[in-house]
PDB file of C-alpha atoms in Angstrom:
ATOM      1  CA  MET Z 135       0.038   0.075   0.082  1.00 78.00           C
ATOM      2  CA  LEU Z 136       2.766   2.510   0.585  1.00 84.00           C
ATOM      3  CA  ALA Z 137       4.043   2.181  -2.982  1.00 79.00           C
ATOM      4  CA  ASP Z 138       0.626   2.916  -4.099  1.00 79.00           C
ATOM      5  CA  LEU Z 139       0.332   5.933  -1.671  1.00 82.00           C
ATOM      6  CA  ALA Z 140       3.713   7.109  -2.932  1.00 78.00           C
ATOM      7  CA  SER Z 141       2.475   7.627  -6.399  1.00 71.00           C
ATOM      8  CA  LEU Z 142      -0.070  10.154  -4.836  1.00 73.00           C
ATOM      9  CA  ASP Z 143       1.687  11.703  -2.022  1.00 77.00           C
ATOM     10  CA  HIS Z 144       5.422  10.802  -1.653  1.00 77.00           C
ATOM     11  CA  THR Z 145       5.963  12.970   1.563  1.00 79.00           C
ATOM     12  CA  VAL Z 146       3.156  11.193   3.460  1.00 87.00           C
ATOM     13  CA  ALA Z 147       4.199   7.799   2.269  1.00 87.00           C
ATOM     14  CA  ASN Z 148       7.798   8.319   3.288  1.00 86.00           C
ATOM     15  CA  ASN Z 149       6.581   9.593   6.765  1.00 88.00           C
ATOM     16  CA  LEU Z 150       4.456   6.473   7.187  1.00 93.00           C
ATOM     17  CA  TRP Z 151       7.581   4.205   6.195  1.00 92.00           C
ATOM     18  CA  ARG Z 152       9.421   5.808   9.007  1.00 90.00           C
ATOM     19  CA  VAL Z 153       6.652   5.086  11.450  1.00 93.00           C
ATOM     20  CA  ARG Z 154       6.639   1.549  10.369  1.00 92.00           C
ATOM     21  CA  HIS Z 155      10.328   0.880  10.311  1.00 91.00           C
ATOM     22  CA  GLU Z 156      12.425   3.573  12.158  1.00 89.00           C
ATOM     23  CA  MET Z 157      10.403   5.434  14.812  1.00 90.00           C
ATOM     24  CA  SER Z 158      11.120   4.453  18.503  1.00 90.00           C
ATOM     25  CA  GLU Z 159       8.644   3.941  21.229  1.00 90.00           C
ATOM     26  CA  GLU Z 160       9.218   7.393  22.528  1.00 88.00           C
ATOM     27  CA  ASP Z 161       8.398   8.872  19.077  1.00 88.00           C
ATOM     28  CA  LEU Z 162       5.361   6.935  18.488  1.00 92.00           C
ATOM     29  CA  ARG Z 163       3.767   7.993  21.780  1.00 87.00           C
ATOM     30  CA  TRP Z 164       2.683  11.086  20.146  1.00 89.00           C
ATOM     31  CA  LEU Z 165       0.481   9.178  17.559  1.00 94.00           C
ATOM     32  CA  ASP Z 166      -2.921   7.781  17.826  1.00 95.00           C
ATOM     33  CA  PHE Z 167      -5.256   5.873  15.375  1.00 96.00           C
ATOM     34  CA  THR Z 168      -6.577   8.984  13.620  1.00 94.00           C
ATOM     35  CA  CYS Z 169      -5.913  10.921  10.499  1.00 90.00           C
ATOM     36  CA  ALA Z 170      -6.524  14.718  10.153  1.00 81.00           C
ATOM     37  CA  GLY Z 171      -9.084  14.253  13.216  1.00 85.00           C
ATOM     38  CA  VAL Z 172     -10.775  11.307  11.640  1.00 88.00           C
ATOM     39  CA  GLU Z 173     -10.810   7.978  13.611  1.00 93.00           C
ATOM     40  CA  LEU Z 174      -9.151   5.236  11.338  1.00 95.00           C
ATOM     41  CA  GLU Z 175     -11.233   2.714  13.603  1.00 94.00           C
ATOM     42  CA  PRO Z 176     -13.748   2.948  16.250  1.00 95.00           C
ATOM     43  CA  GLY Z 177     -12.022   4.480  19.282  1.00 95.00           C
ATOM     44  CA  GLY Z 178      -9.017   5.364  17.334  1.00 94.00           C
ATOM     45  CA  GLY Z 179      -8.664   8.630  18.978  1.00 93.00           C
ATOM     46  CA  ASP Z 180      -8.071   6.866  22.352  1.00 93.00           C
ATOM     47  CA  ARG Z 181      -5.716   4.163  21.113  1.00 95.00           C
ATOM     48  CA  ALA Z 182      -1.879   4.981  21.101  1.00 94.00           C
ATOM     49  CA  VAL Z 183       0.305   3.777  18.452  1.00 95.00           C
ATOM     50  CA  THR Z 184       3.005   1.445  19.781  1.00 95.00           C
ATOM     51  CA  VAL Z 185       5.834  -0.680  18.292  1.00 94.00           C
ATOM     52  CA  GLU Z 186       3.408  -3.720  18.416  1.00 95.00           C
ATOM     53  CA  THR Z 187       0.666  -1.727  16.754  1.00 96.00           C
ATOM     54  CA  ARG Z 188       2.430   0.557  14.104  1.00 95.00           C
ATOM     55  CA  ALA Z 189       1.890  -1.916  11.319  1.00 95.00           C
ATOM     56  CA  ALA Z 190      -1.862  -1.818  11.809  1.00 96.00           C
ATOM     57  CA  TYR Z 191      -1.684   1.986  12.008  1.00 96.00           C
ATOM     58  CA  VAL Z 192       0.146   2.326   8.773  1.00 95.00           C
ATOM     59  CA  ARG Z 193      -2.235  -0.089   7.112  1.00 94.00           C
ATOM     60  CA  LEU Z 194      -5.390   1.904   8.356  1.00 95.00           C
ATOM     61  CA  PHE Z 195      -3.796   5.034   7.410  1.00 95.00           C
ATOM     62  CA  CYS Z 196      -2.905   3.963   3.867  1.00 92.00           C
ATOM     63  CA  THR Z 197      -6.305   2.531   3.582  1.00 91.00           C
ATOM     64  CA  TYR Z 198      -8.214   5.652   4.676  1.00 90.00           C
ATOM     65  CA  LEU Z 199      -6.157   7.759   2.215  1.00 87.00           C
ATOM     66  CA  LEU Z 200      -6.514   5.549  -0.721  1.00 84.00           C
ATOM     67  CA  LYS Z 201     -10.062   4.274  -0.407  1.00 81.00           C
ATOM     68  CA  GLN Z 202     -11.773   7.143   1.306  1.00 77.00           C
ATOM     69  CA  ARG Z 203     -10.205  10.374   1.300  1.00 72.00           C
ATOM     70  CA  PHE Z 204      -9.269   9.883  -2.582  1.00 70.00           C
ATOM     71  CA  GLN Z 205     -12.581   8.182  -3.253  1.00 76.00           C
ATOM     72  CA  THR Z 206     -14.075  11.122  -5.362  1.00 77.00           C
ATOM     73  CA  ASN Z 207     -11.090  11.565  -7.450  1.00 78.00           C
ATOM     74  CA  LEU Z 208     -10.741   7.759  -8.053  1.00 76.00           C
ATOM     75  CA  GLN Z 209     -14.168   7.255  -9.024  1.00 84.00           C
ATOM     76  CA  ALA Z 210     -13.946  10.181 -11.416  1.00 89.00           C
ATOM     77  CA  PHE Z 211     -10.895   8.403 -12.818  1.00 85.00           C
ATOM     78  CA  VAL Z 212     -12.516   4.935 -12.932  1.00 87.00           C
ATOM     79  CA  THR Z 213     -15.723   6.459 -14.724  1.00 91.00           C
ATOM     80  CA  GLY Z 214     -13.621   8.076 -17.387  1.00 92.00           C
ATOM     81  CA  PHE Z 215     -11.451   4.994 -17.782  1.00 87.00           C
ATOM     82  CA  PHE Z 216     -14.637   2.781 -18.576  1.00 89.00           C
ATOM     83  CA  GLU Z 217     -15.848   5.283 -20.999  1.00 91.00           C
ATOM     84  CA  VAL Z 218     -12.655   4.493 -22.959  1.00 86.00           C
ATOM     85  CA  VAL Z 219     -12.151   0.861 -22.195  1.00 84.00           C
ATOM     86  CA  PRO Z 220     -15.579  -1.037 -21.727  1.00 86.00           C
ATOM     87  CA  ALA Z 221     -15.527  -3.159 -18.348  1.00 85.00           C
ATOM     88  CA  ARG Z 222     -16.653  -6.287 -20.257  1.00 87.00           C
ATOM     89  CA  LEU Z 223     -13.213  -6.415 -22.073  1.00 82.00           C
ATOM     90  CA  LEU Z 224     -11.451  -6.525 -18.692  1.00 84.00           C
ATOM     91  CA  HIS Z 225     -13.735  -9.215 -17.132  1.00 83.00           C
ATOM     92  CA  GLY Z 226     -11.476 -11.850 -15.601  1.00 83.00           C
ATOM     93  CA  VAL Z 227      -8.171 -10.060 -16.377  1.00 80.00           C
ATOM     94  CA  HIS Z 228      -5.694 -10.224 -13.421  1.00 78.00           C
ATOM     95  CA  GLU Z 229      -4.503  -6.850 -12.343  1.00 75.00           C
ATOM     96  CA  ASP Z 230      -0.941  -7.509 -13.615  1.00 68.00           C
ATOM     97  CA  GLY Z 231      -2.566  -8.131 -16.994  1.00 70.00           C
ATOM     98  CA  VAL Z 232      -4.287  -4.810 -16.910  1.00 73.00           C
ATOM     99  CA  LEU Z 233      -1.047  -3.047 -15.969  1.00 66.00           C
ATOM    100  CA  ARG Z 234       0.685  -4.677 -19.038  1.00 61.00           C
ATOM    101  CA  LEU Z 235      -2.103  -3.802 -21.345  1.00 64.00           C
ATOM    102  CA  LEU Z 236      -1.961  -0.161 -20.431  1.00 64.00           C
ATOM    103  CA  ALA Z 237       1.863   0.274 -19.797  1.00 59.00           C
ATOM    104  CA  GLY Z 238       2.867  -2.429 -22.449  1.00 54.00           C
ATOM    105  CA  LYS Z 239       5.972  -4.661 -21.857  1.00 54.00           C
ATOM    106  CA  ALA Z 240       8.981  -2.732 -22.231  1.00 65.00           C
ATOM    107  CA  GLU Z 241      12.506  -4.400 -22.169  1.00 79.00           C
ATOM    108  CA  VAL Z 242      15.088  -2.683 -19.976  1.00 87.00           C
ATOM    109  CA  SER Z 243      18.012  -2.455 -22.291  1.00 89.00           C
ATOM    110  CA  ASP Z 244      21.791  -2.724 -21.606  1.00 92.00           C
ATOM    111  CA  ALA Z 245      21.965   1.104 -22.383  1.00 92.00           C
ATOM    112  CA  GLN Z 246      19.319   1.847 -19.924  1.00 91.00           C
ATOM    113  CA  VAL Z 247      21.238  -0.075 -17.257  1.00 94.00           C
ATOM    114  CA  GLY Z 248      24.299   1.885 -18.085  1.00 95.00           C
ATOM    115  CA  GLU Z 249      22.294   5.206 -17.678  1.00 94.00           C
ATOM    116  CA  LEU Z 250      20.740   3.905 -14.392  1.00 95.00           C
ATOM    117  CA  GLU Z 251      24.470   3.152 -13.196  1.00 96.00           C
ATOM    118  CA  GLN Z 252      25.744   6.646 -14.179  1.00 95.00           C
ATOM    119  CA  LEU Z 253      22.841   8.004 -12.234  1.00 95.00           C
ATOM    120  CA  VAL Z 254      23.395   6.099  -9.083  1.00 96.00           C
ATOM    121  CA  VAL Z 255      27.187   5.747  -8.966  1.00 96.00           C
ATOM    122  CA  PRO Z 256      28.710   7.571  -7.188  1.00 94.00           C
ATOM    123  CA  THR Z 257      26.130  10.398  -6.327  1.00 93.00           C
ATOM    124  CA  GLY Z 258      23.282   8.070  -5.452  1.00 94.00           C
ATOM    125  CA  LEU Z 259      25.382   5.919  -3.125  1.00 95.00           C
ATOM    126  CA  ILE Z 260      24.657   5.826   0.448  1.00 92.00           C
ATOM    127  CA  PRO Z 261      26.276   6.554   3.047  1.00 94.00           C
ATOM    128  CA  THR Z 262      27.213   9.644   1.175  1.00 92.00           C
ATOM    129  CA  LYS Z 263      30.630   9.994   3.295  1.00 93.00           C
ATOM    130  CA  LEU Z 264      31.701   6.408   2.481  1.00 94.00           C
ATOM    131  CA  ARG Z 265      30.481   6.408  -1.205  1.00 94.00           C
ATOM    132  CA  ASP Z 266      34.191   6.469  -2.487  1.00 95.00           C
ATOM    133  CA  HIS Z 267      35.421   3.655  -0.352  1.00 95.00           C
ATOM    134  CA  PRO Z 268      36.654   0.780  -2.471  1.00 96.00           C
ATOM    135  CA  ARG Z 269      34.406  -1.834  -0.599  1.00 96.00           C
ATOM    136  CA  VAL Z 270      31.315   0.505  -1.345  1.00 96.00           C
ATOM    137  CA  ARG Z 271      32.183   0.981  -4.877  1.00 97.00           C
ATOM    138  CA  GLU Z 272      32.975  -2.755  -5.306  1.00 97.00           C
ATOM    139  CA  ALA Z 273      29.581  -3.554  -4.087  1.00 97.00           C
ATOM    140  CA  ALA Z 274      28.075  -1.112  -6.363  1.00 98.00           C
ATOM    141  CA  ALA Z 275      30.037  -2.581  -9.322  1.00 98.00           C
ATOM    142  CA  TRP Z 276      28.931  -6.072  -8.587  1.00 98.00           C
ATOM    143  CA  PHE Z 277      25.288  -5.052  -8.189  1.00 98.00           C
ATOM    144  CA  PHE Z 278      25.218  -3.571 -11.676  1.00 98.00           C
ATOM    145  CA  GLN Z 279      27.240  -6.403 -13.061  1.00 98.00           C
ATOM    146  CA  ALA Z 280      24.434  -8.840 -11.802  1.00 98.00           C
ATOM    147  CA  VAL Z 281      21.783  -6.556 -13.272  1.00 97.00           C
ATOM    148  CA  ARG Z 282      23.730  -6.796 -16.912  1.00 96.00           C
ATOM    149  CA  ALA Z 283      23.650 -10.515 -16.550  1.00 96.00           C
ATOM    150  CA  ALA Z 284      20.131 -10.854 -15.994  1.00 95.00           C
ATOM    151  CA  ASN Z 285      17.312 -11.233 -18.584  1.00 91.00           C
ATOM    152  CA  GLY Z 286      14.687  -8.630 -19.410  1.00 88.00           C
ATOM    153  CA  GLU Z 287      11.960 -10.255 -17.044  1.00 88.00           C
ATOM    154  CA  PHE Z 288      14.349 -10.081 -13.937  1.00 92.00           C
ATOM    155  CA  ARG Z 289      15.323  -6.392 -14.901  1.00 94.00           C
ATOM    156  CA  SER Z 290      11.754  -5.407 -14.929  1.00 90.00           C
ATOM    157  CA  ARG Z 291      11.096  -7.083 -11.635  1.00 91.00           C
ATOM    158  CA  LEU Z 292      14.093  -5.608 -10.082  1.00 94.00           C
ATOM    159  CA  LEU Z 293      12.649  -2.134 -11.091  1.00 92.00           C
ATOM    160  CA  GLU Z 294       9.287  -2.840  -9.320  1.00 89.00           C
ATOM    161  CA  PHE Z 295      11.320  -4.000  -6.298  1.00 91.00           C
ATOM    162  CA  TRP Z 296      13.424  -0.949  -6.278  1.00 92.00           C
ATOM    163  CA  LEU Z 297      11.277   1.874  -7.765  1.00 89.00           C
ATOM    164  CA  GLY Z 298       7.697   0.563  -7.709  1.00 85.00           C
ATOM    165  CA  VAL Z 299       7.404   0.225 -11.501  1.00 83.00           C
ATOM    166  CA  GLY Z 300       8.610  -2.240 -14.006  1.00 81.00           C
ATOM    167  CA  ARG Z 301       9.678   0.069 -16.659  1.00 81.00           C
ATOM    168  CA  LEU Z 302      11.739   3.146 -17.110  1.00 82.00           C
ATOM    169  CA  PRO Z 303      10.192   6.532 -17.928  1.00 79.00           C
ATOM    170  CA  LEU Z 304      10.199   7.304 -21.732  1.00 72.00           C
ATOM    171  CA  ALA Z 305      11.715  10.863 -20.940  1.00 76.00           C
ATOM    172  CA  GLY Z 306      14.793   9.034 -19.688  1.00 81.00           C
ATOM    173  CA  VAL Z 307      16.384   7.586 -16.472  1.00 86.00           C
ATOM    174  CA  ALA Z 308      17.366  10.891 -15.309  1.00 87.00           C
ATOM    175  CA  THR Z 309      13.890  12.069 -14.998  1.00 87.00           C
ATOM    176  CA  LEU Z 310      13.136   9.467 -12.167  1.00 87.00           C
ATOM    177  CA  ARG Z 311      11.941  11.036  -8.759  1.00 86.00           C
ATOM    178  CA  PRO Z 312      12.954  10.483  -6.199  1.00 88.00           C
ATOM    179  CA  ARG Z 313      16.347  10.011  -7.597  1.00 91.00           C
ATOM    180  CA  PRO Z 314      17.415   6.032  -7.312  1.00 94.00           C
ATOM    181  CA  ARG Z 315      19.823   5.523  -4.508  1.00 95.00           C
ATOM    182  CA  LEU Z 316      21.701   2.361  -3.554  1.00 97.00           C
ATOM    183  CA  GLN Z 317      22.618   2.032   0.169  1.00 96.00           C
ATOM    184  CA  VAL Z 318      25.400  -0.242   1.012  1.00 96.00           C
ATOM    185  CA  MET Z 319      24.546  -1.196   4.825  1.00 96.00           C
ATOM    186  CA  VAL Z 320      28.023  -0.246   6.209  1.00 95.00           C
ATOM    187  CA  GLN Z 321      29.264   2.308   8.837  1.00 94.00           C
ATOM    188  CA  PRO Z 322      32.810   3.938   9.484  1.00 93.00           C
ATOM    189  CA  ASP Z 323      35.398   2.025  10.994  1.00 90.00           C
ATOM    190  CA  GLY Z 324      38.835   3.517  12.242  1.00 83.00           C
ATOM    191  CA  VAL Z 325      40.881   0.564  11.330  1.00 80.00           C
ATOM    192  CA  ARG Z 326      39.390  -0.666   7.973  1.00 80.00           C
ATOM    193  CA  GLY Z 327      37.555   2.340   6.910  1.00 89.00           C
ATOM    194  CA  VAL Z 328      34.134   0.665   6.782  1.00 92.00           C
ATOM    195  CA  LYS Z 329      32.477  -2.107   8.539  1.00 93.00           C
ATOM    196  CA  ARG Z 330      29.177  -3.867   8.145  1.00 94.00           C
ATOM    197  CA  ILE Z 331      26.141  -2.659  10.305  1.00 93.00           C
ATOM    198  CA  GLY Z 332      25.541  -5.462  12.751  1.00 91.00           C
ATOM    199  CA  SER Z 333      22.113  -6.045  11.696  1.00 92.00           C
ATOM    200  CA  TRP Z 334      23.050  -6.504   8.033  1.00 94.00           C
ATOM    201  CA  PRO Z 335      25.198  -9.598   7.903  1.00 94.00           C
ATOM    202  CA  PRO Z 336      26.350 -10.726   4.340  1.00 92.00           C
ATOM    203  CA  ASP Z 337      23.711 -13.413   3.933  1.00 92.00           C
ATOM    204  CA  ARG Z 338      20.855 -10.994   4.574  1.00 94.00           C
ATOM    205  CA  LEU Z 339      18.613 -10.437   1.484  1.00 95.00           C
ATOM    206  CA  PRO Z 340      18.360  -6.970  -0.261  1.00 95.00           C
ATOM    207  CA  GLU Z 341      15.569  -4.843   0.561  1.00 93.00           C
ATOM    208  CA  GLY Z 342      13.633  -2.474  -1.795  1.00 91.00           C
ATOM    209  CA  HIS Z 343      12.168   0.621  -0.397  1.00 88.00           C
ATOM    210  CA  THR Z 344       9.880   2.034  -3.038  1.00 84.00           C
ATOM    211  CA  CYS Z 345       8.779   5.082  -1.324  1.00 80.00           C
ATOM    212  CA  GLY Z 346      12.085   6.718  -1.573  1.00 85.00           C
ATOM    213  CA  ASN Z 347      13.335   4.601  -4.755  1.00 91.00           C
ATOM    214  CA  GLU Z 348      16.000   2.969  -2.442  1.00 93.00           C
ATOM    215  CA  LEU Z 349      17.500  -0.409  -2.443  1.00 95.00           C
ATOM    216  CA  TRP Z 350      19.445  -1.586   0.678  1.00 95.00           C
ATOM    217  CA  LEU Z 351      22.185  -3.958   0.250  1.00 96.00           C
ATOM    218  CA  ALA Z 352      24.319  -5.858   2.654  1.00 96.00           C
ATOM    219  CA  LEU Z 353      28.070  -5.644   2.133  1.00 96.00           C
ATOM    220  CA  PRO Z 354      28.918  -8.777   0.212  1.00 96.00           C
ATOM    221  CA  GLU Z 355      31.811 -10.981   0.424  1.00 95.00           C
ATOM    222  CA  SER Z 356      31.843 -11.979  -3.393  1.00 97.00           C
ATOM    223  CA  TYR Z 357      30.059 -11.364  -6.737  1.00 97.00           C
ATOM    224  CA  ALA Z 358      28.402 -14.729  -6.489  1.00 97.00           C
ATOM    225  CA  GLN Z 359      27.036 -14.004  -3.038  1.00 97.00           C
ATOM    226  CA  LEU Z 360      25.501 -10.755  -4.055  1.00 97.00           C
ATOM    227  CA  HIS Z 361      24.206 -12.036  -7.413  1.00 97.00           C
ATOM    228  CA  ASP Z 362      22.414 -15.154  -5.507  1.00 97.00           C
ATOM    229  CA  LYS Z 363      20.820 -12.939  -2.637  1.00 96.00           C
ATOM    230  CA  LEU Z 364      19.772 -10.253  -5.152  1.00 97.00           C
ATOM    231  CA  GLN Z 365      18.101 -12.894  -7.421  1.00 95.00           C
ATOM    232  CA  LEU Z 366      16.287 -14.646  -4.544  1.00 95.00           C
ATOM    233  CA  ALA Z 367      15.005 -11.279  -3.048  1.00 94.00           C
ATOM    234  CA  VAL Z 368      13.762  -9.900  -6.422  1.00 93.00           C
ATOM    235  CA  GLU Z 369      12.096 -13.134  -7.456  1.00 89.00           C
ATOM    236  CA  ASN Z 370      10.258 -13.591  -4.111  1.00 87.00           C
ATOM    237  CA  PHE Z 371       9.477  -9.927  -3.196  1.00 78.00           C
ATOM    238  CA  GLU Z 372       5.812 -10.352  -3.138  1.00 63.00           C
ATOM    239  CA  ALA Z 373       6.388 -12.157   0.116  1.00 40.00           C
ATOM    240  CA  GLY Z 374       7.501  -8.777   1.536  1.00 40.00           C
ATOM    241  CA  PHE Z 375      10.446  -6.440   0.917  1.00 40.00           C
ATOM    242  CA  ALA Z 376      12.095  -7.477   4.253  1.00 40.00           C
ATOM    243  CA  LEU Z 377      12.244 -11.185   3.341  1.00 38.00           C
ATOM    244  CA  ARG Z 378      15.133 -12.894   5.178  1.00 36.00           C
TER     245      ARG Z 378
END
């Protein structure tokens, strides 16, 4: 739902992502189950958001915005859409089929992969202060090597995993907003320059965060390890971006 909301209001979606993944119990205590004074569930004004309930809070918040607050706009779109495409033609067609019918099936070319790499490396690498470290650059190089080695279907799924859409804009990769970023999960180390973040061992699967067009990557020990983990994450991301 956050990916859907991001297409309408990126700022709100990004804030909700922080609620779901980053905020501490201390930060959450200021929130309750309301949105702009509207209760998200009966008695929501008296229910505090906690670490245990924040997933439900984010789900209800997204549901309210997508299905209720924007209902008038969505209904106008649906009415206009079915004036162009009769509903009977879509009977029994899965949502993925409708998407491909509308957007087409565009292959991600080698040239587009190269443009994406130029956009991300080095200015889109995170942490910013460590983006020139050889280990970080090596991880980024292995990542794009794996993308080049993949077929068109995998590349499209990778874009969905990373950016929330399966094709690049016709106006060019540089028009992507927010700008795609690749975060190698490292932190400064006085001896070696960088070290892994403790919660991100090398066997942890990559995570796509489509609200901010970010892909989080554990510092790999080898190209083969990165390739296998990326493939597993992308091919199974319907089960959750945080699949481990």
